[in-house]
mmCIF file of C-alpha atoms in Angstrom:
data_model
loop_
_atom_site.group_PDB
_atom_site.id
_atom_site.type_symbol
_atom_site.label_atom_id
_atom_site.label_comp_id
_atom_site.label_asym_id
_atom_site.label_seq_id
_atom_site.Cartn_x
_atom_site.Cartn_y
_atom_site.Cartn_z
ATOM 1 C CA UNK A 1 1.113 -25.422 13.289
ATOM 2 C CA UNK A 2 3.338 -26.057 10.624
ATOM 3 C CA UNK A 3 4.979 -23.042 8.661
ATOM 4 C CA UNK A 4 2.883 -25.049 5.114
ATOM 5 C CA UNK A 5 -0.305 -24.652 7.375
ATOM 6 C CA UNK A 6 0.606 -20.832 8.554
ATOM 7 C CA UNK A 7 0.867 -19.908 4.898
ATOM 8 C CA UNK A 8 -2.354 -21.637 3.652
ATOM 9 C CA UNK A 9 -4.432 -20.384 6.452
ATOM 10 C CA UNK A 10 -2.942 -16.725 5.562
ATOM 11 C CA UNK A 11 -3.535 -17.571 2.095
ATOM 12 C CA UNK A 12 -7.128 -18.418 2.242
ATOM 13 C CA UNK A 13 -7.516 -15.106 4.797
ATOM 14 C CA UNK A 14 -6.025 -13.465 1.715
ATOM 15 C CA UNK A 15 -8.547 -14.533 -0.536
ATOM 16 C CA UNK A 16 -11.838 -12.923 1.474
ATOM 17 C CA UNK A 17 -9.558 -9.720 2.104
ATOM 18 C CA UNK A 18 -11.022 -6.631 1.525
ATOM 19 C CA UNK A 19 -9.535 -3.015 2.225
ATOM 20 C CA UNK A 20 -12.377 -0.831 3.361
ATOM 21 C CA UNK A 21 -13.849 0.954 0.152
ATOM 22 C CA UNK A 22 -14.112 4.255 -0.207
ATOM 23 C CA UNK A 23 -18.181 4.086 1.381
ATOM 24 C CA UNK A 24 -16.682 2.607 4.345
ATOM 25 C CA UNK A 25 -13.951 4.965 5.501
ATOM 26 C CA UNK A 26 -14.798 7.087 8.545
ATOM 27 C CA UNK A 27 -17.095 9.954 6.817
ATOM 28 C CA UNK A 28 -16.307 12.312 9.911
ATOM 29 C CA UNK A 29 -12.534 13.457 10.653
ATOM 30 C CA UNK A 30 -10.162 11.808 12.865
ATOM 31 C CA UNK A 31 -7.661 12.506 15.291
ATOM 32 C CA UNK A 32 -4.124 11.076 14.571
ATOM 33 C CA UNK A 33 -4.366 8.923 17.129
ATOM 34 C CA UNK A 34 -8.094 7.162 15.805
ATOM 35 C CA UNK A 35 -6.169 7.371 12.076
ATOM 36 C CA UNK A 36 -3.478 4.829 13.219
ATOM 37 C CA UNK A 37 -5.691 2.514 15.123
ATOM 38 C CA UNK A 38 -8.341 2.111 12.023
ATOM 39 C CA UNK A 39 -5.437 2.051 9.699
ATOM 40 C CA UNK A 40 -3.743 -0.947 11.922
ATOM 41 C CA UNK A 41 -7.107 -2.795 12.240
ATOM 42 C CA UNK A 42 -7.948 -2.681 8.604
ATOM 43 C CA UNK A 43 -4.413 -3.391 7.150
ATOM 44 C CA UNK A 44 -3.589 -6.022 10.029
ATOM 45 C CA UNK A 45 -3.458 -8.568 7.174
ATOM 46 C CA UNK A 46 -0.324 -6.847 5.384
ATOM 47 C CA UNK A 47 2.016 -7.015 8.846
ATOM 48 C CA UNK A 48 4.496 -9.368 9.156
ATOM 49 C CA UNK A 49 3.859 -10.015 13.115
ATOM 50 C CA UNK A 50 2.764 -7.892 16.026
ATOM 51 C CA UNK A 51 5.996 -5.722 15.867
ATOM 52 C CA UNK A 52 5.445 -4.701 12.352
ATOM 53 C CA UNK A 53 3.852 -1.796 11.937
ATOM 54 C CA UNK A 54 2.810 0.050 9.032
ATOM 55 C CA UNK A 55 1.995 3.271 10.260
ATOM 56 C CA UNK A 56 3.460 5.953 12.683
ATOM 57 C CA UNK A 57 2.700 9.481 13.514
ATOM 58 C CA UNK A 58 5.789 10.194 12.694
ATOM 59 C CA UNK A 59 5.829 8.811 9.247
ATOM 60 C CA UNK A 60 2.102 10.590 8.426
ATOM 61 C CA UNK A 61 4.177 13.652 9.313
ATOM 62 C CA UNK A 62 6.773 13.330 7.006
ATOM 63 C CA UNK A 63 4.266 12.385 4.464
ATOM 64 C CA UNK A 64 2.722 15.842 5.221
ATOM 65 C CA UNK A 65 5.879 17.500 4.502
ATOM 66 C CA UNK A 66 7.158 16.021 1.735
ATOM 67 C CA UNK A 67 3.399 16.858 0.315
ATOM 68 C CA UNK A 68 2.929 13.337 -0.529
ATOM 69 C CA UNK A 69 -0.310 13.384 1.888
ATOM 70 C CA UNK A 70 -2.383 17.067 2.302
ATOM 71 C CA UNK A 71 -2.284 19.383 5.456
ATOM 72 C CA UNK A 72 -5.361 18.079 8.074
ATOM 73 C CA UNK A 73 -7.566 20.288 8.698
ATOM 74 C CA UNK A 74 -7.402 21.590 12.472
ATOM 75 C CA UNK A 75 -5.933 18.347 12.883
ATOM 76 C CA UNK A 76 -8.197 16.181 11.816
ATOM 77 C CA UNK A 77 -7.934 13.766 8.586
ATOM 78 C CA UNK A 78 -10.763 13.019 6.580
ATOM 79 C CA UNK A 79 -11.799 10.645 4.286
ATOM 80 C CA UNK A 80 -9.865 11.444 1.562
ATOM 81 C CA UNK A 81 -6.690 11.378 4.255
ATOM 82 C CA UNK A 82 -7.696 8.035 5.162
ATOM 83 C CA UNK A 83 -7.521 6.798 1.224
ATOM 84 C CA UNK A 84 -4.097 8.550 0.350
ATOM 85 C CA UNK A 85 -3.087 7.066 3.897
ATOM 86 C CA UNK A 86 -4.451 3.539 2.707
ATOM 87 C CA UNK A 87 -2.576 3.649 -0.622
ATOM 88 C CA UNK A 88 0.599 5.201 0.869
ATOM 89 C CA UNK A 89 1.039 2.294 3.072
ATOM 90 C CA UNK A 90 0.222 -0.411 0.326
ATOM 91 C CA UNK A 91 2.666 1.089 -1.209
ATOM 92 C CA UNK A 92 5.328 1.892 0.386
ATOM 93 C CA UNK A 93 6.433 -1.525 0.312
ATOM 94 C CA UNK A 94 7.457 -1.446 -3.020
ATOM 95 C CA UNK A 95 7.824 2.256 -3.880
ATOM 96 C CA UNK A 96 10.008 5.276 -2.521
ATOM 97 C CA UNK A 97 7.884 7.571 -0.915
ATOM 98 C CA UNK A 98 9.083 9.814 -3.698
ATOM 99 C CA UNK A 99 7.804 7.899 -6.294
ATOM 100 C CA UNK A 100 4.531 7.846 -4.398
ATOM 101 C CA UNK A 101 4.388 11.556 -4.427
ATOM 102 C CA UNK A 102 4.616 11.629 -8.180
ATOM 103 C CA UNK A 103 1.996 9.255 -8.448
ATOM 104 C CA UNK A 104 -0.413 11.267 -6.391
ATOM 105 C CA UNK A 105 1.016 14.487 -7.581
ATOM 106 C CA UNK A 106 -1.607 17.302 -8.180
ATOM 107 C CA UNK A 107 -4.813 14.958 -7.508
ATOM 108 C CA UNK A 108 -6.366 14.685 -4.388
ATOM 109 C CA UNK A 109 -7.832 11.085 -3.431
ATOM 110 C CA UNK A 110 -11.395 10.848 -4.730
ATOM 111 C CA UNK A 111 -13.605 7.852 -4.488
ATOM 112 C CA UNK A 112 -12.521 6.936 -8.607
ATOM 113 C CA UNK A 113 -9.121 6.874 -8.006
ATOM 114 C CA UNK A 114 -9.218 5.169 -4.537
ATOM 115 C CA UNK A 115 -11.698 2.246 -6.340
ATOM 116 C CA UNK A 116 -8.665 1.564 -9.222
ATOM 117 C CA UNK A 117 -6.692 1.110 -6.419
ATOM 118 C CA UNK A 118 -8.352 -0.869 -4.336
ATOM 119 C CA UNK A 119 -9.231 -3.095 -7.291
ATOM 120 C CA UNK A 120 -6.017 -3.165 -8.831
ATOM 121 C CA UNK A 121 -4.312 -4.313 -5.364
ATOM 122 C CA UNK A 122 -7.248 -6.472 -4.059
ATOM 123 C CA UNK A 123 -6.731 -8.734 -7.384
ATOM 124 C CA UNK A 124 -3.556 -8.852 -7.155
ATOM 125 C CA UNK A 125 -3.651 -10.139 -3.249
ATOM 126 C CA UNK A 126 -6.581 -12.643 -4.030
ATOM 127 C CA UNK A 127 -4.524 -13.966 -7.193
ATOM 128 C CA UNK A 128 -1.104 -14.271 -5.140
ATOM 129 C CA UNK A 129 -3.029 -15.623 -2.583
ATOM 130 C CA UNK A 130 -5.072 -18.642 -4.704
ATOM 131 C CA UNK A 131 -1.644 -19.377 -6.270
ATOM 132 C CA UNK A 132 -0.141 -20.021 -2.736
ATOM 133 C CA UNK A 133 -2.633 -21.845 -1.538
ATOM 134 C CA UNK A 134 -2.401 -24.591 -5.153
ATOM 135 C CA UNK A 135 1.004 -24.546 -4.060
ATOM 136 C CA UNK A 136 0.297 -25.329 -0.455
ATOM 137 C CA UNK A 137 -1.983 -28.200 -1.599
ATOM 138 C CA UNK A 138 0.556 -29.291 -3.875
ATOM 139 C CA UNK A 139 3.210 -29.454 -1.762
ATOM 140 C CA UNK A 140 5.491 -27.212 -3.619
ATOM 141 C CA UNK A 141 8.758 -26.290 -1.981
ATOM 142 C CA UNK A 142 7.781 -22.610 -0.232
ATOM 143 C CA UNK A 143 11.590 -21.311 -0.644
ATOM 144 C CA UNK A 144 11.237 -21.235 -4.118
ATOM 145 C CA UNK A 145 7.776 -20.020 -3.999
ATOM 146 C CA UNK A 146 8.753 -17.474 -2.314
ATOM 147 C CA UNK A 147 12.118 -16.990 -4.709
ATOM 148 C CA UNK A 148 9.223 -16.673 -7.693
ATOM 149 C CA UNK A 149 7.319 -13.894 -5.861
ATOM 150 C CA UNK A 150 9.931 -11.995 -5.163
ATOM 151 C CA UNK A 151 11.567 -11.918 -8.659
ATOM 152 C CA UNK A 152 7.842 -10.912 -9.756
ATOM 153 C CA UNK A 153 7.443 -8.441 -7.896
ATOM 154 C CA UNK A 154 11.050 -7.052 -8.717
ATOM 155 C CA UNK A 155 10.025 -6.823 -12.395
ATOM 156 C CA UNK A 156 6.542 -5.409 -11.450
ATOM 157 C CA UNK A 157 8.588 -2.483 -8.972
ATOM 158 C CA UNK A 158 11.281 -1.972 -11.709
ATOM 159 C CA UNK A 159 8.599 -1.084 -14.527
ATOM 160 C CA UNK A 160 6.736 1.397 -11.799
ATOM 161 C CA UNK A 161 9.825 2.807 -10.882
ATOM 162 C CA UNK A 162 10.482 3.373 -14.319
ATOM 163 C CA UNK A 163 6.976 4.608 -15.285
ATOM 164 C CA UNK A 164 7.224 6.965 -12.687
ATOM 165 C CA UNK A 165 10.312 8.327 -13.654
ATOM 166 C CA UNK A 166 9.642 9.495 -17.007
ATOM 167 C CA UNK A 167 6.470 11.313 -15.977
ATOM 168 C CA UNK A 168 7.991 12.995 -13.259
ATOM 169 C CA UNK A 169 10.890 13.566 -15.878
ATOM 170 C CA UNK A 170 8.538 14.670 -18.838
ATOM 171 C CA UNK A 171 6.798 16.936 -15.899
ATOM 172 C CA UNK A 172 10.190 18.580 -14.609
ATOM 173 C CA UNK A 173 9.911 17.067 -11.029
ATOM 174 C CA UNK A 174 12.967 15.161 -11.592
ATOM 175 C CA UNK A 175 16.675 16.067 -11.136
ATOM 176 C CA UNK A 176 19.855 13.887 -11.383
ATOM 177 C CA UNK A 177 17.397 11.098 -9.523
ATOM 178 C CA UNK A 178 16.208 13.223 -7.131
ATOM 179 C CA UNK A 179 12.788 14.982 -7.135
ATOM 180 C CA UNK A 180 12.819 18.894 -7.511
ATOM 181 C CA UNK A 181 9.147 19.067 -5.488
ATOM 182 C CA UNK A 182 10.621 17.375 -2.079
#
């Protein structure tokens, strides 16, 4: 398969994605262990290859104690574990786990916040998506296609970052770049 027809075919996978919704997380807690496996089956569609992986026990400790992701309880994450957890590894591919802990700062995941989430990113995929697949069709030259994604998505990180910044500024979280909280 040619790497045109790899990209199409994850294109058009891209268009039917859908993260589980809030409805469809696990309603009874989870071992570490059962977190990482649903996590990797439902995100599968955001690795790079079988090496890449978005989540490790190690990382949802460090999330733990940089308070970017609550305590479990008895060790066991629930529902609302499994959203942060969901959102934290969307991401984390754009974001410094720092700025991630401002934007979750002092609100727990809820089934609102999880849905403007899962909206907000799940257009965004489908629209990248149908966009690479007219330029599949097209025959457009990929490398630049990719050079065009990339510079959006710079500008879209850059105004986050900055976003971010200023309220954790304005809130006193922030000091000579560095969070005070972490």
């Amino acid at each position: 398969m040619s790497a045109d027809e790899k990209i199409l075919a994850w294109a058009r996978e891209g268009n039917n994605l859908s993260c589980p919704e809030w409805e469809q997380l696990p309603a009874i807690p989870l071992y570490v262990d059962q977190v990482l496996q649903y996590l990797r089956d439902s995100l599968r569609f955001f690795e790079r290859d079988e090496a890449d992986v978005l989540l490790t026990n190690s990382m949802i400790n460090n999330y733990v104690k940089k308070n970017v992701l609550p305590h479990p309880e008895k060790k066991k994450y629930s529902r609302e574990h499994m959203a942060a957890l969901t959102v934290i590894c969307m991401l984390k591919q754009v974001l410094a786990i720092q700025d991630i802990g401002t934007l979750l700062q002092d609100r727990s995941m809820d089934p609102e916040l999880y849905k403007a989430f899962l909206d907000a990113h799940t257009g965004a995929v489908r629209e990248t998506c149908r966009e690479l697949e007219q330029s599949c069709c097209s025959g457009a030259d990929l490398r630049r296609e990719a050079l065009r994604l990339a510079a959006e998505s710079n500008a879209k990180r850059a105004a986050a970052e900055r976003i971010l910044y200023e309220i954790a500024s304005a809130d006193g979280t922030q000091e000579n770049g560095k969070s005070k909280k972490q």
